[in-house]
Amino acid sequence: MHTDTEACVRAVKSKDARFDGVFFTAVRTTRIYCRPSCPVVPPKVENMVFHPSAASCQRAGFRACKRCRPDTSPGSPEWNVRADVVARAMRLIRDGVVDREGVPGLAARLGYSTRQIERQLLAELGAGPLALARAQRAQAARVLIETTPMPMAEIAFAAGFSSIRTFNDTVRQVFALPPGELRSRATRSRGSAHAPRTPGVIVLRLPYRAPLNPSNLFGHLAATAVPGVEEWRDGAYRRTLSLPHGHGIVALSPRPDHIACRLFLTDPRDLTNAISRCRWLLDLDADPVAVDDQLRTDPLLAPLVDAAPGRRVPRTVDAAEFAVRAVLGQQVSTAAARTHAARLVSAHGVPVDDPEGGLTHLFPAPEALASLDPASLALPRSRRTTLVTLVGALADGSLRLGLDSDRDEARARLLALPGFGPWTTEVIAMRALGDPDAFLPGDLGMRRAAEGLGLPSTPAALTAAAARWRPWRAYAVQYLWATDDHPINHLPHTA
């Protein structure tokens, strides 16, 4: 969109927050870049230049506005919707892959050469993978500077910088302030009443595009929570996280204009990865206005959208974990699926200590489940075969599910496994792979909802009728499911 100057100028003049993260406004005279909704008086049109990413602005020599903090805006919804190589690369960079594996590691995951990846990202985003990762490191450093008492030297390496000098230079260039002044400003803005902090806990706000309806989002996560791994406590969804450098525990609470996030990390180098997973889990980079506008074109769906706009698709923090849970949930109730998953966790999960609640384990990785005895599973024989085959394929790498997955290829590989039909494959595509157009026409809840609305209830006819909802059929599923009085559709009461 950043190439459409007229549209960008209109968005800036109207301070339209829907475009935050979609493009950035750089001002030639001040050398500052802002989000479109920046509250200051818009600059003259002739002084504006538009960029597709914060990294592109920084690469061109602009620094972040101290008022609107454009580096903290929601991510572009394009990277969740699109399935091409640039979108997959952006999802991986956001997940910290460049910091951990370098540009060659990013390219290898995508099946391209480093030169091809750099060329495509530079052409579309105005910055290569290193610049994009640098912008992300700067934001991670800012979070650690403002929300923890960690020494600056530790923050530098935790945020992914190779040296303290590079850390200092980058922070000054991006934010026009030295690290110490950033911390002082944050302390002054919090005030003394907010000074005490729990050691090891990082507190931050996760932004999103309004509206956001938390009922089905948190209701689904809480109703399907696996004991020991997830819980709803004190108005927050809490769960354990298996991260590249250790484990973490996160608590996520819905607020009117953000998601409150409390992170405990055994290694602060996992901050970027943990934030990325939380945003993915809650679908926070979606564009709800675009989704709802399309769904409203169907007169049968319009009343559902108008009654509770902004529904998100509840996702997962780990695609392999969700695939295992999807198999355990085949043809059983939500309660039974939780029981089966809890048994796996108790027997094969890694124990963790949770000083603030009742979480006890990490969900077991496929490698830990690959050697399990099928006879130990309280499942029908056919489902034992399905589960064992799945974890074997995940463990040996013949099946890859993640942010870098080609969705069509992943579907084909899943359907080739014994016991995998359209329902299991599509629910994994929707919640683990993030396909916004995944659809479940054979789901019992969908069929009931469709019948109640006067839509066709047979899978083939419902699929044909749903063509007008594309490319947002996964969101239509959320609206249809919400017509049922099931716990997944209601925000849990505070325990």
XYZ file of C-alpha atoms in Angstrom:
495
model
C 0.000 0.000 0.000
C 2.922 2.364 0.688
C 3.197 3.067 -3.059
C -0.334 4.526 -3.165
C 0.519 8.028 -1.955
C -3.040 9.341 -2.109
C -4.434 6.491 0.019
C -1.598 6.830 2.531
C -2.140 10.589 2.875
C -5.862 10.027 3.511
C -5.062 7.456 6.210
C -2.585 9.819 7.901
C -4.947 12.788 7.839
C -7.781 10.703 9.312
C -5.385 9.084 11.852
C -6.766 5.695 10.861
C -5.326 3.104 13.258
C -6.320 0.260 10.936
C -3.230 1.071 8.879
C -0.770 0.983 11.782
C 1.863 -1.552 10.794
C 0.627 -1.681 7.196
C 2.808 1.305 6.239
C 4.879 3.957 8.012
C 5.087 7.711 7.451
C 8.559 9.215 7.371
C 8.975 13.003 7.515
C 11.818 14.420 5.455
C 12.212 17.600 7.509
C 12.340 16.061 10.991
C 13.862 12.696 9.977
C 11.249 10.983 12.155
C 8.931 8.136 11.184
C 5.457 7.570 12.633
C 2.517 5.225 12.500
C -0.483 6.533 10.472
C -2.489 7.183 13.639
C 0.156 9.379 15.268
C -1.700 12.038 17.345
C 0.521 14.950 16.290
C -0.523 17.377 13.560
C 0.157 15.705 10.198
C 3.144 17.099 8.285
C 2.837 18.756 4.908
C 2.156 16.272 2.144
C 5.301 17.238 0.263
C 7.366 16.291 3.350
C 5.867 12.800 3.693
C 7.442 9.656 2.296
C 5.920 6.234 2.923
C 7.693 2.994 3.766
C 6.438 -0.603 4.001
C 8.291 -1.438 7.242
C 9.962 0.124 10.259
C 13.206 -1.463 9.090
C 12.918 0.372 5.779
C 12.504 3.681 7.636
C 15.517 2.974 9.823
C 17.580 1.907 6.815
C 16.760 5.273 5.206
C 18.030 7.136 8.281
C 14.740 7.964 10.055
C 14.256 7.505 13.803
C 11.143 6.390 15.665
C 8.640 8.983 16.897
C 8.687 9.247 20.691
C 4.973 10.082 20.768
C 3.336 7.273 18.764
C 6.148 4.681 19.084
C 5.685 3.177 15.617
C 8.025 0.286 16.432
C 5.320 -1.076 18.771
C 2.456 -0.992 16.257
C 0.644 -4.238 15.322
C 2.289 -6.232 12.565
C 1.004 -6.075 9.015
C -1.953 -8.442 8.549
C -0.501 -9.437 5.190
C 2.059 -11.756 6.762
C -0.657 -13.866 8.368
C -2.944 -13.953 5.332
C -0.463 -14.545 2.563
C 1.286 -17.868 1.993
C 4.063 -16.810 -0.394
C 7.765 -16.846 0.418
C 7.915 -13.199 1.594
C 5.078 -13.750 4.060
C 6.638 -16.964 5.353
C 9.987 -15.197 5.678
C 8.408 -12.374 7.678
C 6.741 -14.831 10.034
C 10.078 -16.554 10.620
C 11.980 -13.283 11.121
C 9.319 -12.200 13.615
C 9.895 -15.524 15.381
C 13.626 -14.747 15.760
C 15.010 -17.219 13.208
C 17.588 -14.784 11.780
C 18.980 -14.086 15.259
C 19.294 -17.809 15.999
C 20.234 -19.249 12.607
C 21.322 -16.307 10.479
C 20.167 -15.493 6.964
C 21.420 -18.867 5.639
C 19.201 -20.611 8.187
C 16.208 -18.530 7.113
C 16.856 -19.313 3.447
C 17.307 -23.032 4.138
C 13.960 -23.219 5.923
C 12.256 -21.628 2.943
C 14.103 -23.635 0.291
C 15.654 -20.599 -1.418
C 19.145 -19.162 -1.702
C 20.162 -16.290 0.572
C 20.432 -14.016 -2.478
C 16.855 -14.816 -3.553
C 15.476 -14.144 -0.059
C 17.371 -10.873 0.279
C 16.254 -9.706 -3.166
C 12.573 -10.471 -2.567
C 12.449 -8.868 0.879
C 14.311 -5.770 -0.291
C 11.988 -5.361 -3.275
C 8.803 -5.615 -1.225
C 9.772 -4.253 2.196
C 12.623 -1.899 1.447
C 14.925 -3.834 3.772
C 16.704 -7.172 3.760
C 16.487 -9.869 6.432
C 19.359 -8.451 8.499
C 17.777 -4.981 8.616
C 14.385 -6.456 9.486
C 15.953 -8.523 12.269
C 17.863 -5.452 13.486
C 14.619 -3.498 13.815
C 13.154 -6.353 15.793
C 16.210 -6.521 18.059
C 15.841 -2.803 18.742
C 12.237 -3.312 19.828
C 13.179 -6.291 22.031
C 15.896 -4.184 23.634
C 13.414 -1.395 24.289
C 11.020 -3.790 26.030
C 13.792 -5.148 28.260
C 15.141 -1.664 29.017
C 11.732 -0.295 29.991
C 10.235 -3.301 31.809
C 13.142 -5.012 33.600
C 15.991 -3.962 35.911
C 18.471 -6.039 33.864
C 21.915 -4.471 33.391
C 22.373 -2.966 29.948
C 25.150 -5.402 29.046
C 22.836 -8.347 29.680
C 20.047 -6.689 27.707
C 22.345 -6.207 24.725
C 23.036 -9.914 24.355
C 19.534 -10.985 25.389
C 18.078 -8.840 22.577
C 20.383 -10.525 20.080
C 23.106 -7.897 19.598
C 26.644 -9.130 19.011
C 28.265 -6.402 21.101
C 27.419 -3.711 23.614
C 28.690 -1.061 21.226
C 26.299 -2.223 18.476
C 23.468 -2.251 21.012
C 24.197 1.327 22.126
C 24.580 2.615 18.576
C 21.374 0.948 17.377
C 19.269 2.206 20.279
C 20.533 5.754 19.721
C 19.900 5.587 15.979
C 16.433 4.075 16.210
C 15.045 5.929 19.233
C 17.240 9.070 19.321
C 17.986 8.336 22.978
C 20.742 6.396 24.754
C 19.611 3.236 26.613
C 19.938 4.859 30.016
C 17.635 7.731 29.061
C 15.057 5.293 27.673
C 14.963 3.569 31.059
C 14.761 6.860 32.947
C 11.861 8.092 30.822
C 9.998 4.814 31.340
C 10.556 4.971 35.095
C 9.273 8.560 35.253
C 6.177 7.714 33.214
C 5.312 4.742 35.440
C 5.731 6.716 38.635
C 6.809 5.397 42.006
C 3.512 3.557 42.577
C 4.415 1.101 39.834
C 8.082 0.689 40.696
C 7.991 -2.752 42.403
C 8.311 -5.595 39.916
C 8.405 -9.357 40.264
C 11.972 -10.546 39.572
C 12.272 -12.369 36.279
C 8.861 -11.200 35.004
C 8.507 -8.995 31.936
C 5.281 -6.981 31.743
C 4.168 -5.539 28.415
C 1.151 -4.574 26.334
C 0.363 -6.396 23.108
C -1.391 -4.005 20.673
C -4.056 -5.061 18.199
C -6.400 -3.550 15.642
C -9.850 -2.880 17.057
C -12.356 -4.309 17.432
C -11.394 -7.481 19.268
C -14.027 -9.768 20.749
C -12.330 -11.787 23.507
C -15.223 -14.146 24.247
C -14.587 -16.956 21.780
C -10.838 -16.307 21.728
C -10.154 -16.746 25.436
C -13.202 -18.945 25.904
C -11.838 -21.488 23.443
C -8.374 -21.495 24.979
C -9.713 -21.839 28.518
C -12.350 -24.494 27.736
C -9.826 -26.716 25.949
C -6.925 -26.057 28.346
C -4.757 -29.089 29.105
C -4.260 -29.430 32.892
C -0.668 -28.758 33.877
C 0.096 -26.926 30.606
C -2.704 -24.325 30.537
C -5.117 -22.722 32.964
C -7.480 -19.782 33.439
C -6.541 -17.932 36.628
C -7.365 -14.458 37.936
C -8.782 -13.261 34.630
C -5.842 -14.490 32.558
C -5.109 -17.393 30.255
C -1.816 -18.877 31.420
C 0.339 -21.521 29.807
C 3.860 -22.908 29.603
C 6.048 -22.276 26.567
C 8.845 -24.412 25.155
C 11.321 -21.882 23.725
C 14.663 -22.144 21.902
C 16.813 -21.310 24.938
C 14.650 -22.610 27.772
C 11.050 -22.532 28.928
C 8.658 -19.749 29.763
C 5.286 -19.062 31.349
C 2.911 -16.455 29.978
C -0.271 -14.887 31.342
C -2.517 -13.093 28.816
C -5.460 -10.914 29.845
C -7.870 -9.026 27.571
C -8.069 -5.253 28.072
C -10.164 -2.652 26.201
C -7.276 -1.481 23.990
C -4.545 -4.121 24.371
C -3.693 -7.567 25.713
C -1.871 -7.451 29.037
C 1.062 -9.860 28.914
C 3.185 -11.151 31.779
C 6.143 -13.260 30.727
C 8.482 -15.309 32.871
C 11.477 -16.474 30.847
C 14.317 -18.672 31.990
C 16.440 -16.991 29.304
C 15.664 -13.422 28.163
C 17.016 -14.235 24.677
C 13.638 -15.880 24.091
C 11.702 -12.600 24.415
C 11.191 -12.044 20.674
C 10.121 -15.639 20.124
C 7.719 -15.591 23.085
C 6.039 -12.353 21.959
C 5.710 -13.685 18.424
C 4.040 -16.860 19.658
C 1.616 -14.962 21.878
C 0.593 -12.649 19.050
C 0.125 -15.647 16.745
C -1.876 -17.519 19.404
C -4.354 -14.656 19.770
C -4.379 -13.650 16.076
C -3.489 -10.091 17.092
C -2.213 -8.972 13.702
C -5.515 -9.630 11.946
C -7.459 -6.864 10.221
C -10.938 -7.354 11.760
C -12.530 -4.556 9.730
C -11.556 -6.177 6.424
C -12.722 -9.580 7.652
C -16.050 -8.373 9.027
C -16.810 -6.180 6.015
C -16.496 -9.199 3.740
C -18.597 -11.466 5.968
C -21.314 -8.800 6.258
C -21.961 -9.099 2.542
C -23.823 -12.320 3.359
C -27.208 -11.288 4.814
C -27.325 -14.479 6.886
C -23.969 -13.774 8.562
C -24.364 -10.004 8.874
C -26.465 -10.099 12.089
C -23.860 -12.335 13.772
C -21.030 -10.002 12.800
C -22.934 -6.876 13.867
C -23.785 -8.410 17.251
C -20.184 -9.272 18.157
C -17.630 -7.876 15.675
C -13.914 -8.539 15.844
C -13.804 -12.279 16.425
C -10.348 -13.781 16.061
C -9.248 -17.339 15.289
C -7.757 -18.967 18.413
C -4.469 -20.496 17.305
C -1.595 -22.240 19.056
C 1.917 -21.543 20.302
C 3.209 -24.828 18.862
C 1.933 -26.393 15.635
C 3.185 -29.901 16.479
C 1.478 -29.761 19.885
C -1.794 -28.752 18.298
C -1.609 -31.541 15.710
C -1.249 -34.103 18.495
C -4.156 -32.556 20.383
C -6.293 -32.526 17.223
C -5.851 -36.299 16.904
C -6.677 -36.800 20.585
C -9.841 -34.749 20.037
C -11.151 -36.794 17.129
C -14.764 -37.864 17.744
C -14.682 -37.182 21.487
C -15.916 -34.402 23.770
C -13.797 -31.426 24.810
C -13.485 -32.886 28.315
C -12.318 -36.257 26.997
C -9.739 -34.625 24.729
C -8.355 -32.692 27.714
C -8.124 -35.901 29.739
C -6.219 -37.748 27.005
C -3.820 -34.818 26.565
C -3.282 -34.501 30.326
C -2.231 -38.163 30.499
C 0.363 -37.615 27.781
C 1.652 -34.536 29.570
C 1.923 -36.301 32.915
C 3.773 -39.262 31.415
C 6.029 -37.534 28.885
C 6.060 -33.764 29.525
C 9.019 -31.874 30.985
C 8.305 -30.674 34.566
C 8.521 -26.934 35.251
C 8.103 -24.789 38.338
C 5.327 -22.199 38.354
C 5.607 -19.866 41.374
C 2.366 -18.039 40.489
C -0.103 -20.801 39.679
C -0.815 -24.421 38.907
C 1.208 -25.101 35.756
C 3.467 -28.134 36.028
C 4.724 -29.273 32.613
C 5.707 -28.393 29.083
C 3.690 -30.254 26.477
C 5.854 -33.155 25.257
C 7.748 -32.650 22.010
C 7.249 -35.140 19.150
C 10.690 -36.605 19.878
C 9.554 -37.461 23.399
C 6.393 -39.129 22.086
C 7.993 -41.015 19.193
C 8.942 -43.969 21.386
C 5.718 -44.234 23.407
C 4.048 -47.616 23.694
C 0.746 -47.540 21.762
C -0.723 -50.026 24.234
C -0.372 -47.407 26.989
C -2.848 -45.109 25.232
C -6.485 -45.320 26.306
C -7.592 -44.829 22.719
C -9.229 -46.962 20.030
C -6.681 -48.983 18.042
C -7.134 -46.917 14.876
C -6.507 -43.661 16.728
C -3.404 -45.109 18.388
C -2.064 -45.812 14.909
C -2.917 -42.281 13.794
C -1.159 -40.703 16.782
C 1.949 -42.878 16.579
C 2.288 -42.258 12.838
C 1.849 -38.505 13.313
C 4.465 -38.117 16.051
C 6.863 -40.312 14.092
C 6.522 -38.096 11.022
C 6.945 -34.943 13.101
C 9.970 -36.355 14.925
C 11.843 -37.494 11.802
C 11.068 -34.305 9.889
C 9.083 -35.899 7.077
C 6.139 -33.737 8.209
C 6.885 -30.096 8.991
C 4.295 -27.923 10.631
C 5.183 -24.357 11.514
C 5.404 -20.744 10.453
C 7.486 -21.712 7.426
C 5.110 -24.439 6.226
C 3.665 -24.387 2.754
C -0.019 -24.769 3.624
C -1.001 -26.792 0.572
C 1.948 -29.143 0.963
C 1.220 -29.585 4.680
C -2.414 -30.438 3.907
C -1.352 -33.063 1.364
C 1.095 -34.678 3.795
C -1.481 -34.727 6.585
C -4.136 -36.294 4.380
C -1.659 -39.022 3.425
C -1.364 -40.139 7.069
C -3.710 -42.887 8.332
C -6.718 -41.535 10.219
C -6.457 -38.009 8.811
C -9.600 -36.798 7.094
C -10.788 -33.329 6.068
C -11.874 -32.262 9.582
C -8.538 -32.950 11.308
C -6.542 -31.551 8.409
C -8.562 -28.334 8.181
C -8.614 -27.669 11.911
C -4.803 -27.959 11.896
C -4.640 -25.659 8.860
C -6.860 -23.138 10.639
C -5.358 -23.095 14.113
C -1.781 -24.320 13.661
C -0.868 -23.075 10.181
C -2.954 -19.894 10.392
C -4.811 -20.308 7.100
C -7.543 -17.615 7.197
C -9.574 -19.538 4.617
C -9.532 -22.976 6.299
C -13.040 -24.412 6.471
C -14.810 -27.197 8.390
C -18.050 -28.001 6.558
C -18.305 -31.448 8.141
C -17.984 -30.200 11.734
C -21.073 -30.996 13.815
C -21.215 -27.531 15.373
C -20.923 -25.916 11.963
C -23.718 -28.028 10.538
C -26.035 -27.191 13.444
C -25.293 -23.489 13.143
C -25.802 -23.538 9.394
C -29.135 -25.275 9.718
C -30.259 -22.756 12.344
C -29.399 -19.847 10.052
C -31.052 -21.324 7.005
C -27.773 -22.230 5.323
C -27.255 -25.635 3.688
C -26.076 -28.176 6.261
C -24.518 -30.854 4.056
C -20.731 -30.420 3.591
C -20.801 -30.021 -0.192
C -23.679 -27.544 -0.208
C -22.267 -25.573 2.727
C -18.890 -25.337 1.003
C -20.549 -23.976 -2.110
C -22.527 -21.422 -0.072
C -19.376 -20.360 1.778
C -17.595 -19.312 -1.426
C -18.764 -15.730 -0.821
C -16.950 -15.677 2.552
C -13.531 -16.262 1.013
C -10.746 -15.607 1.883
C -12.021 -15.401 5.476
C -13.865 -18.696 5.937
C -11.906 -19.511 9.120
C -13.405 -16.379 10.688
C -16.862 -17.313 9.463
C -16.385 -20.589 11.352
C -15.868 -18.586 14.568
C -19.105 -16.657 14.045
C -21.053 -19.819 13.287
C -19.625 -21.719 16.247
C -20.592 -18.793 18.487
C -24.292 -19.461 17.880
C -23.990 -22.489 20.185
C -24.057 -22.146 23.974
C -20.775 -24.007 24.438
C -18.108 -22.951 26.976
C -15.667 -22.226 24.132
C -17.819 -19.239 23.202
C -17.804 -17.487 26.558
C -15.147 -15.547 28.402
C -14.498 -17.559 31.583
C -15.397 -16.159 34.967
C -12.451 -15.019 37.039
C -11.351 -17.806 39.355
